[in-house]
CSV table of C-alpha atoms in Angstrom, one decimal:
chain,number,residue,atom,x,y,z
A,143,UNK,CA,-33.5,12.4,78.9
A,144,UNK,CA,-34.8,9.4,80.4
A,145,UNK,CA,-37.6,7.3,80.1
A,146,UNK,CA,-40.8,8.3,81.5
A,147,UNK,CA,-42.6,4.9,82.8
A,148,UNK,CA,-46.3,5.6,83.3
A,149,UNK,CA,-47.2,4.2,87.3
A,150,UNK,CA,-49.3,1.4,85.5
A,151,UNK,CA,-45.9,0.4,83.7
A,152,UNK,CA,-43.7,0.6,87.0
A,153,UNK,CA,-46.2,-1.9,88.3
A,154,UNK,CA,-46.4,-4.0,85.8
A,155,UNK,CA,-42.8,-4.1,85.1
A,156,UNK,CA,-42.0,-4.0,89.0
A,157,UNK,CA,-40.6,-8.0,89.6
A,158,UNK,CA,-37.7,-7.1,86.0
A,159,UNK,CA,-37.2,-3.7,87.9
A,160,UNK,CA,-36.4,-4.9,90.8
A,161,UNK,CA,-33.8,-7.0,89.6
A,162,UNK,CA,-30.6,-5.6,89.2
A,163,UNK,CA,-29.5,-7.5,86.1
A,164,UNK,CA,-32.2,-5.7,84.3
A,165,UNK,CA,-33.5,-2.3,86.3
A,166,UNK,CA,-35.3,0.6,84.5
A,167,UNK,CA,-32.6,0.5,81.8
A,168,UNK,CA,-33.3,-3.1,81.1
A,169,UNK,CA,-36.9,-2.5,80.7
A,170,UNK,CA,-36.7,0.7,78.6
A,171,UNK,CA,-34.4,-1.8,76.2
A,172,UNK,CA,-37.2,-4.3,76.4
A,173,UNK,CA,-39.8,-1.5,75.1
A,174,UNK,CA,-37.4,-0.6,72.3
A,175,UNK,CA,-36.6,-3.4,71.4
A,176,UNK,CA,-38.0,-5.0,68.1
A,177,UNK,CA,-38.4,-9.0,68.0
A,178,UNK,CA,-39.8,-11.4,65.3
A,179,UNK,CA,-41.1,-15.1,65.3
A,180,UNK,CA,-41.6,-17.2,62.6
A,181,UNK,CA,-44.6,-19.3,63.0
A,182,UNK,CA,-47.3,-18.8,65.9
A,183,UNK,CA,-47.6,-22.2,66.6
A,184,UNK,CA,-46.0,-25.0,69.3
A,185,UNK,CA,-43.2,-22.8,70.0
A,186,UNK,CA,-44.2,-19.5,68.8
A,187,UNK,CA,-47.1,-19.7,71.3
A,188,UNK,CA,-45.2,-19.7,74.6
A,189,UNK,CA,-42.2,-17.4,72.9
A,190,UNK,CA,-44.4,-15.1,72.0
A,191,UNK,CA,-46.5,-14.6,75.4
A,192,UNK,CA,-43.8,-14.5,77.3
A,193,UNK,CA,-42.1,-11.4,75.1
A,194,UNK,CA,-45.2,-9.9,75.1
A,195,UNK,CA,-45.6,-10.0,79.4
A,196,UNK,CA,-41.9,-9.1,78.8
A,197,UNK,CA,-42.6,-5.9,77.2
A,198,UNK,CA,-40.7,-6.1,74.1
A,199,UNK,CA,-42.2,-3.3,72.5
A,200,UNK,CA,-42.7,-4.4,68.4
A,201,UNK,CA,-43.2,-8.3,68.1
A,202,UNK,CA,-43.6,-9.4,64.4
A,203,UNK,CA,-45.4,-12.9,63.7
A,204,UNK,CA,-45.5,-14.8,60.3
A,205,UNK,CA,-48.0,-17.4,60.0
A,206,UNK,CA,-49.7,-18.6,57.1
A,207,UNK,CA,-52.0,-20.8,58.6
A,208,UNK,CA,-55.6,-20.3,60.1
A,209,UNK,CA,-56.3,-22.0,63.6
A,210,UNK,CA,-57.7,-26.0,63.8
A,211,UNK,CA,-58.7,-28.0,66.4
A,212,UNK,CA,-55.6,-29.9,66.3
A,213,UNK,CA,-53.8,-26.7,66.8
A,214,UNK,CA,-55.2,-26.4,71.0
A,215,UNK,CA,-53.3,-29.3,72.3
A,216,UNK,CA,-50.5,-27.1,72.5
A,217,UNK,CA,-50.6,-23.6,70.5
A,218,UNK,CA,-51.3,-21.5,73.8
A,219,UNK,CA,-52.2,-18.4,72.4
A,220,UNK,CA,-55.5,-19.4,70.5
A,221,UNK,CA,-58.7,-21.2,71.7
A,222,UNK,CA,-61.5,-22.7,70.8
A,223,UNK,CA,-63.1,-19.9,69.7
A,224,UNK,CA,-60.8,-18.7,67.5
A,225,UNK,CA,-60.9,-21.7,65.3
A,226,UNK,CA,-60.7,-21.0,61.4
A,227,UNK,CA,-59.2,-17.9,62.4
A,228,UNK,CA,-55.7,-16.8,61.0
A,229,UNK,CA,-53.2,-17.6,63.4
A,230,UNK,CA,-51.3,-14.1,63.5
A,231,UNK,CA,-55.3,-12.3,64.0
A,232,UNK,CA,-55.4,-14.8,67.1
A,233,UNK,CA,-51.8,-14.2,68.1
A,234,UNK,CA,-52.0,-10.5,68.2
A,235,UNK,CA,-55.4,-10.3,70.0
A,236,UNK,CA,-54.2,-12.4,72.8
A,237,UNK,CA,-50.9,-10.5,73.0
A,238,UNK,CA,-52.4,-7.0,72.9
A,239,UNK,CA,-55.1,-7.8,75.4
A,240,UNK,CA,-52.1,-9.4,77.9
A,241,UNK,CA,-49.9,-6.5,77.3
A,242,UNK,CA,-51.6,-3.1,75.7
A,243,UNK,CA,-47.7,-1.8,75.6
A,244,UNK,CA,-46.8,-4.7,72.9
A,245,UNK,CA,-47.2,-3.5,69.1
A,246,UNK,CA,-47.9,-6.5,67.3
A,247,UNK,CA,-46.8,-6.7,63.6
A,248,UNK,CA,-48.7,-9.6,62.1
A,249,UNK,CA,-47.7,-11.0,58.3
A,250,UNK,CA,-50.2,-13.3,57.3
A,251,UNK,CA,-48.3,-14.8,55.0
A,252,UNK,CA,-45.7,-17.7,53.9
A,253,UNK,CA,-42.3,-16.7,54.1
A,254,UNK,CA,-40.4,-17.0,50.7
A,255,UNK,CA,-37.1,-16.4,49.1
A,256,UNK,CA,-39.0,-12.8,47.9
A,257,UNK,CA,-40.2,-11.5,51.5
A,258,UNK,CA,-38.3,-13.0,54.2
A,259,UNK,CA,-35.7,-10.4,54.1
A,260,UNK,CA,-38.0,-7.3,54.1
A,261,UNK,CA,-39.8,-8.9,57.1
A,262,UNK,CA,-36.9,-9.7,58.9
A,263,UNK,CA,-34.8,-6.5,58.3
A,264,UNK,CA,-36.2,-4.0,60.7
A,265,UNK,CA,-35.9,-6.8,63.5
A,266,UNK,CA,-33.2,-7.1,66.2
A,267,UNK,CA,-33.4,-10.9,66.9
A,268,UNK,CA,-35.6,-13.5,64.9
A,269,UNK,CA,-36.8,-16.8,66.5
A,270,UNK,CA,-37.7,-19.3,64.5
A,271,UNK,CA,-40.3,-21.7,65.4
A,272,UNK,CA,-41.5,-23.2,62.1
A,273,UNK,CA,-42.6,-26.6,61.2
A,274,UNK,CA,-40.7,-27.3,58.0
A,275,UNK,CA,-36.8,-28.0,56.7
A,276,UNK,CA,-37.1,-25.1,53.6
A,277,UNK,CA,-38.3,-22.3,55.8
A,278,UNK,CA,-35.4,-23.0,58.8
A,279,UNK,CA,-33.4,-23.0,55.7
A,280,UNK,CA,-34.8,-19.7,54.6
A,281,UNK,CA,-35.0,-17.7,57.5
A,282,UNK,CA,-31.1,-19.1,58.4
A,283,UNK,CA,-30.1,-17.5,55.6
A,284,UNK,CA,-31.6,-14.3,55.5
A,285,UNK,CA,-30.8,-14.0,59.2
A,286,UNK,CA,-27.1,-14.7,58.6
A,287,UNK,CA,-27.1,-12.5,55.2
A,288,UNK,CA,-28.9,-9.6,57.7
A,289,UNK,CA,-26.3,-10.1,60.5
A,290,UNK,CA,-29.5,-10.7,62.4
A,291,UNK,CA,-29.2,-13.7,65.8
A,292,UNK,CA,-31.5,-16.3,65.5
A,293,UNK,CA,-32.6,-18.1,68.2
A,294,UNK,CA,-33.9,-21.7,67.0
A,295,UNK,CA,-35.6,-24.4,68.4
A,296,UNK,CA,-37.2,-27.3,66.8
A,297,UNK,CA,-39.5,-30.1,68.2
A,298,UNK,CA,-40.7,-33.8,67.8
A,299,UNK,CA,-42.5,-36.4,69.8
A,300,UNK,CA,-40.8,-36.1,73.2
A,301,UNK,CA,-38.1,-34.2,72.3
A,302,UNK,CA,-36.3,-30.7,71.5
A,303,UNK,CA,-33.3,-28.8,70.4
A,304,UNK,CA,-32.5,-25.5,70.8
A,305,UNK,CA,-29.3,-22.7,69.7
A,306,UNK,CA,-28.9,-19.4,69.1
A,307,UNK,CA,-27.1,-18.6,66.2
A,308,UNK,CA,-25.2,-14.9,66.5
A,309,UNK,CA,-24.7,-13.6,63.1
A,310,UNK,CA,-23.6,-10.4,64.6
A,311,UNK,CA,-20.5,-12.2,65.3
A,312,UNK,CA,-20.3,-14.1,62.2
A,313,UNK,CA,-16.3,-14.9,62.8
A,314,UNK,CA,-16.9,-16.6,66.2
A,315,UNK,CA,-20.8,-17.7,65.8
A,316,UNK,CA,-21.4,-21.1,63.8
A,317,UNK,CA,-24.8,-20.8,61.8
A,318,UNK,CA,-27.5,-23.8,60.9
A,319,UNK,CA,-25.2,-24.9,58.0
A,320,UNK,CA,-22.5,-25.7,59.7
A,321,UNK,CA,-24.9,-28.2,61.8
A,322,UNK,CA,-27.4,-29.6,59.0
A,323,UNK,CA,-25.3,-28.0,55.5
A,324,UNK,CA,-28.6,-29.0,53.9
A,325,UNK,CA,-32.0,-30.1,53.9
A,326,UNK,CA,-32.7,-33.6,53.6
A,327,UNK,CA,-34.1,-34.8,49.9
A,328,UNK,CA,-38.4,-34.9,49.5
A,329,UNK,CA,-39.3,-38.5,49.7
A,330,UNK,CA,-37.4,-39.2,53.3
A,331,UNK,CA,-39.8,-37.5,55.1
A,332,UNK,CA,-43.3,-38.4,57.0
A,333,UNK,CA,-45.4,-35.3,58.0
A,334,UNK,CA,-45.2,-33.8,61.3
A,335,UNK,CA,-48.9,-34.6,62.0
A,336,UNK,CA,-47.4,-38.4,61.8
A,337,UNK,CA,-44.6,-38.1,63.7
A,338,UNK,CA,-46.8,-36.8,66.8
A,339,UNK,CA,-45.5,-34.1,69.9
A,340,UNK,CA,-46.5,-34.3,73.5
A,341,UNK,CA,-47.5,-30.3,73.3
A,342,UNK,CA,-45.7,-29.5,76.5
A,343,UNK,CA,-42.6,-30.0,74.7
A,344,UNK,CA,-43.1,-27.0,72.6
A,345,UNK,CA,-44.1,-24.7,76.0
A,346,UNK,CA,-41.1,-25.9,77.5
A,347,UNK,CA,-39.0,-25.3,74.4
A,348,UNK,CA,-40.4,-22.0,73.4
A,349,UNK,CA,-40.0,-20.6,76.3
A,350,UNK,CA,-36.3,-21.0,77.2
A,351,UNK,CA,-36.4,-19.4,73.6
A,352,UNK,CA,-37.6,-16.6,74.5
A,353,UNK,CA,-35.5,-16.6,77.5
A,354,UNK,CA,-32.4,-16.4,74.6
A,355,UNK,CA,-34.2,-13.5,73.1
A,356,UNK,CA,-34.3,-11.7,76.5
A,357,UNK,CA,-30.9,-12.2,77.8
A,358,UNK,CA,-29.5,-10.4,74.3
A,359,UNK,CA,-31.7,-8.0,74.3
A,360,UNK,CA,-30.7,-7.3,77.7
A,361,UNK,CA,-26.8,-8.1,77.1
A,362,UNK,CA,-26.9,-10.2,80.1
A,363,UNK,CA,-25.9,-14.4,80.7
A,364,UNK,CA,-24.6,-16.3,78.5
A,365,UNK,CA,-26.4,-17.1,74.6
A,366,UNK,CA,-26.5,-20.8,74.0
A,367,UNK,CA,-24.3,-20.0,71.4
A,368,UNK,CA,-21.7,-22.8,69.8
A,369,UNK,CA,-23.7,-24.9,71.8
A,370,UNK,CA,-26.6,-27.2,71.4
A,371,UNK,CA,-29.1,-28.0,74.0
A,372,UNK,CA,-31.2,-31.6,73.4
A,373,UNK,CA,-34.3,-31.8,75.9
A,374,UNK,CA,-35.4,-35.6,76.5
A,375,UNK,CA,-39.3,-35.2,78.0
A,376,UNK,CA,-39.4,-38.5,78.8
A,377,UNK,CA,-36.0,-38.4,81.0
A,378,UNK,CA,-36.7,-35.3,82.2
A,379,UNK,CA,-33.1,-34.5,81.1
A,380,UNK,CA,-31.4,-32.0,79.0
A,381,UNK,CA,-28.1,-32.4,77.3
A,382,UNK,CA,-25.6,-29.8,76.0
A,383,UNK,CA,-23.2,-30.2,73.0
A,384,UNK,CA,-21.1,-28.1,71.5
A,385,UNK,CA,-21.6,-27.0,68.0
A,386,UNK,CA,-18.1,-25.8,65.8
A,387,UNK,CA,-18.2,-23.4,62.9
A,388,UNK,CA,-17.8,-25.7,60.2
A,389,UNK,CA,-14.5,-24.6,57.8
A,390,UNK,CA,-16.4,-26.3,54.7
A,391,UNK,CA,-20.3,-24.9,55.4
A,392,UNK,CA,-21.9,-23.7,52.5
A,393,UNK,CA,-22.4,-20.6,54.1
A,394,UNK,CA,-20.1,-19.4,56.6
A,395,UNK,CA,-17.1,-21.2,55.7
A,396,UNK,CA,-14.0,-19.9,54.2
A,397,UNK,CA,-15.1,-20.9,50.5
A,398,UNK,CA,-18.7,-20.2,50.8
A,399,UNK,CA,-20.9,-21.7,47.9
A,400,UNK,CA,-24.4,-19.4,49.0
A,401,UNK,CA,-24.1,-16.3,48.5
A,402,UNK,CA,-28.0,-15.7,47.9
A,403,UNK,CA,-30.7,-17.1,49.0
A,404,UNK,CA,-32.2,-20.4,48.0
A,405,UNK,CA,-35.8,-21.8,48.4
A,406,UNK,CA,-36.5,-25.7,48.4
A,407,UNK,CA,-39.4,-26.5,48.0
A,408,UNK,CA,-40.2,-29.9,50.5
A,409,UNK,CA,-42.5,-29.2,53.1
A,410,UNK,CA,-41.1,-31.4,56.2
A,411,UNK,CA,-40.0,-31.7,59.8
A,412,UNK,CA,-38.2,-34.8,60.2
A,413,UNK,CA,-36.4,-37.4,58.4
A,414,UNK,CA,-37.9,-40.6,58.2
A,415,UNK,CA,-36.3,-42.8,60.5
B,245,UNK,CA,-13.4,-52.9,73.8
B,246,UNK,CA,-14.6,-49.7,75.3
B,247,UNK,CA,-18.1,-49.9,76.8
B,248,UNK,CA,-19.8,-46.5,76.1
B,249,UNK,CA,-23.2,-44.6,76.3
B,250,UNK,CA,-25.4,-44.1,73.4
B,251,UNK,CA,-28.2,-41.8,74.1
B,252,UNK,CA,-30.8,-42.7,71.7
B,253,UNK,CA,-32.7,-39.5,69.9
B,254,UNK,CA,-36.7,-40.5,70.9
B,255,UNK,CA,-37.3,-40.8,66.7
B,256,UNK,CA,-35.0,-44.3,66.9
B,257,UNK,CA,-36.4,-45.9,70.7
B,258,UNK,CA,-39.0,-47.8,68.4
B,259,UNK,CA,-35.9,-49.9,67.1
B,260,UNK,CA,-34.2,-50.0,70.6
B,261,UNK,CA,-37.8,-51.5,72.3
B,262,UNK,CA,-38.1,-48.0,73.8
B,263,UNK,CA,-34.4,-47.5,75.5
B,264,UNK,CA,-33.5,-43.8,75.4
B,265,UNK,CA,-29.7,-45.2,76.9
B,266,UNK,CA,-28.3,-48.5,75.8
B,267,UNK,CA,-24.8,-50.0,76.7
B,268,UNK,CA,-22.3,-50.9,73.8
B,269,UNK,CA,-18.6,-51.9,73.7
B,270,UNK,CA,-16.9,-50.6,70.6
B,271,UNK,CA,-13.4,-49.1,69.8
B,272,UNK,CA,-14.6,-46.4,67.0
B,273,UNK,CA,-18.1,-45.1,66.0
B,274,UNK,CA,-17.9,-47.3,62.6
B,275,UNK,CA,-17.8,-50.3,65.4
B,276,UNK,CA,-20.5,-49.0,67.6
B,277,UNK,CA,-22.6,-48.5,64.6
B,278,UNK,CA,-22.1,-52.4,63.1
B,279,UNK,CA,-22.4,-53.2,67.3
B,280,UNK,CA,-25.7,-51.4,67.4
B,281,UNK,CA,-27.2,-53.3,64.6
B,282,UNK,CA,-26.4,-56.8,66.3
B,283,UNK,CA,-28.3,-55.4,69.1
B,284,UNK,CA,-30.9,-53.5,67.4
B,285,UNK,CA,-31.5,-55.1,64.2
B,286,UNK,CA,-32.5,-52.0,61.7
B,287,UNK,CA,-30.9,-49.1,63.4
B,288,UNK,CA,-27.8,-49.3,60.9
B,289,UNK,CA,-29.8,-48.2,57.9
B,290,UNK,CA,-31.4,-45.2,59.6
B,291,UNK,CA,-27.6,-44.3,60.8
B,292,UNK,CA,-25.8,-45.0,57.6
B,293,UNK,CA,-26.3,-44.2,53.7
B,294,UNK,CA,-26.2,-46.5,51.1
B,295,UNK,CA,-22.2,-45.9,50.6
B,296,UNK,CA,-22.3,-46.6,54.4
B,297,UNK,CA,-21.5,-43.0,55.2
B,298,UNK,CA,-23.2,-41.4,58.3
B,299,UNK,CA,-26.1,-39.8,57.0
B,300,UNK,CA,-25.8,-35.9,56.6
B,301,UNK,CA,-28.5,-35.1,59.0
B,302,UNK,CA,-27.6,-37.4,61.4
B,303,UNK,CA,-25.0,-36.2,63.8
B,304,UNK,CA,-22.6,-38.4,66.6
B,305,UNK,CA,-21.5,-36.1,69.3
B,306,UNK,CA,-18.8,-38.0,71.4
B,307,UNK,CA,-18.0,-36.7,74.9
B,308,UNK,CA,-19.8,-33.4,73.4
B,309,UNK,CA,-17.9,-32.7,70.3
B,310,UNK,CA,-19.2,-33.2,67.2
B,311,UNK,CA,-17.3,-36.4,65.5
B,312,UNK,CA,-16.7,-34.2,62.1
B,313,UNK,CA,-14.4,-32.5,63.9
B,314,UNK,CA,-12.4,-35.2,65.3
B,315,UNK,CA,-12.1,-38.6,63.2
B,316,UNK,CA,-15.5,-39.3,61.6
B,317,UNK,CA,-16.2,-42.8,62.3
B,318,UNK,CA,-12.5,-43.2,63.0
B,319,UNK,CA,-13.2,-41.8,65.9
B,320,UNK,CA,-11.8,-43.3,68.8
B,321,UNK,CA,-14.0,-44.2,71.8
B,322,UNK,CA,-12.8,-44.6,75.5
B,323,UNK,CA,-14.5,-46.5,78.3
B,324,UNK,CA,-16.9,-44.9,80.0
B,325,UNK,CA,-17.7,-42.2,77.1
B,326,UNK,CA,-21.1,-41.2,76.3
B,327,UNK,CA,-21.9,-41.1,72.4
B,328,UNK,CA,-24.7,-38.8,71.4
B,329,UNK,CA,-26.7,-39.3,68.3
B,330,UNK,CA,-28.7,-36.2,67.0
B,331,UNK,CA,-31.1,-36.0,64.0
B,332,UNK,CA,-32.0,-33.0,62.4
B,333,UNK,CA,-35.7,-32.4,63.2
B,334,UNK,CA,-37.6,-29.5,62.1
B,335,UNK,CA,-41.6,-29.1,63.9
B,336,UNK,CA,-42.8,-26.2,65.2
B,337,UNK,CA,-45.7,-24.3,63.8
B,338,UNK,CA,-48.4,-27.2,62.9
């Protein structure tokens, strides 16, 4: 049996119908389709609204934190309102009232070695926008122990990465290891509040994240996969090289040394420079 | 000497007075890097360990490809090519 839109839904939905590349078949996928974020913050803000107008049906969130002042020169989905609220209270209210199709899961919680892979398990693609080396180690590894793609972008000052990671496809995919085989050691790094971020940054990376998430959800384009894209605000320029599944990663390669998962425990998002 | 591109990641401009591209003629990466320190007094030490090994979250993309997979800082440099140097970085959330 097919799906049965309601007429509000055939509006609402009517510019991703129309397309061919996605049609009613793409959208039904879109409402079935299950996706999580890690963090609701710089880049969780813009992924996650644009899922939610989307209509990817379950949307998890983990965040730990409550909303601050500093959060609003970038972190979309609150306001001033909602300050000293928890993040994933705000998240969800601003993603239900866009889009009253969208289940939101919210886990108020940090992600450790002894949740992250009951969160992540009922989930069909993860993005990750934390703030912090351990947790990108974390989720990498539950992701890639879950077969689970993981769509990551990370940002800083004027700048942003971004890759997709598809563990689904472990032989051809190279994972976060074979890029960064570790986290850097605590005492290299200043905090990210230091280091500073024009908050555009993170709408503009968060966004072509969740443009990863929709083009495998829909099975269409090409995943930025083996490669890695490096966007340069101040240029206006971004650059694409190509990342190689490492033979020697700790991981993934052909004598991997993790086989569970590990937890550091320094809180960072850069190296010091 | 090869002249190549280095694009500079925007964590490093404070040592290159701001330049996001800078000019250098070197035959290798090991070159470039000892070239780049002339030029940029302090970069070397943010590139390069204390065993002067490239720092393991600090990556040199030539012409795209990762230099761990072709010669590590033996890695040959032709004119014209563009030398890429990526740091890990990790913000998000806060």
């Amino acid at each position: 049996m097919s799906f049965q839109f309601t007429e509000e839904q055939i509006k609402r939905y009517s510019r991703h119908i129309i397309l061919p590349e996605v049609g009613g078949k793409g959208q039904e996928k879109l409402l079935k389709s299950k996706v999580l974020v890690v963090g609701a913050g710089g880049l969780g803000s813009p992924a996650l609204y644009y899922l939610a107008a989307a209509g990817v049906g379950t949307i998890g969130v983990v965040d730990f934190d409550v909303v601050d002042f500093s959060n609003l020169q970038r972190q979309i989905l609150h306001n001033t309102s909602r300050v000293g609220m928890p993040k994933v209270e705000s998240a969800k209210k601003t993603l239900e009232e866009l889009n009253p199709d969208v289940k939101v899961v919210a886990y108020n919680e940090k992600i450790h070695k002894g949740n992250v892979l009951d969160i992540i398990k009922d989930y069909d693609i993860v993005l990750d926008g934390s703030d912090n080396f351990p947790t990108r180690f974390l989720v990498n590894d539950a992701c890639y122990f879950l077969n689970k793609p993981l769509v990551s972008a990370a940002i800083l000052r004027f700048e942003g990465q971004l890759t997709t990671f598809d563990y689904r496809d472990k032989e051809n995919s190279p994972c976060y290891r074979c890029l960064f085989p570790e986290p850097p050691p605590p005492g290299l790094v200043p905090s990210c509040q230091e280091a500073g971020l024009l908050g555009v940054v993170g709408g503009i990376m968060g966004t072509l994240q969740a443009n990863e998430a929709l083009k495998l959800i829909l099975d269409i384009g090409e995943p930025l996969v083996g490669k890695l894209l490096i966007f340069d605000a101040l240029g206006t320029e971004f650059n694409v090289v190509k990342l190689r599944k490492d033979k020697k990663c700790p991981l993934c390669g052909e004598n991997p040394k993790i086989k569970e998962l590990i937890e550091y425990d320094q809180e960072s998002c850069e190296i010091r420079f | 000497m090869a002249k190549v591109t280095v694009r500079i990641p925007t964590a490093l401009r404070r040592v290159t007075q701001g330049q996001g591209e800078v000019q250098i003629e070197a035959e290798t990466i090991a070159e470039l890097i000892e070239n780049l320190e002339k030029e940029f007094p302090g970069i070397k030490e943010r590139l390069v360990d204390e065993t002067g090994e490239i720092r393991k979250f600090v990556n040199f993309f030539v012409n795209d490809e990762d230099i761990r997979f072709l010669q590590g800082k033996e890695t040959k440099l032709e004119e014209g090519a563009v030398v890429a140097i990526i740091p890990a970085i990790a913000g998000g959330a806060k």
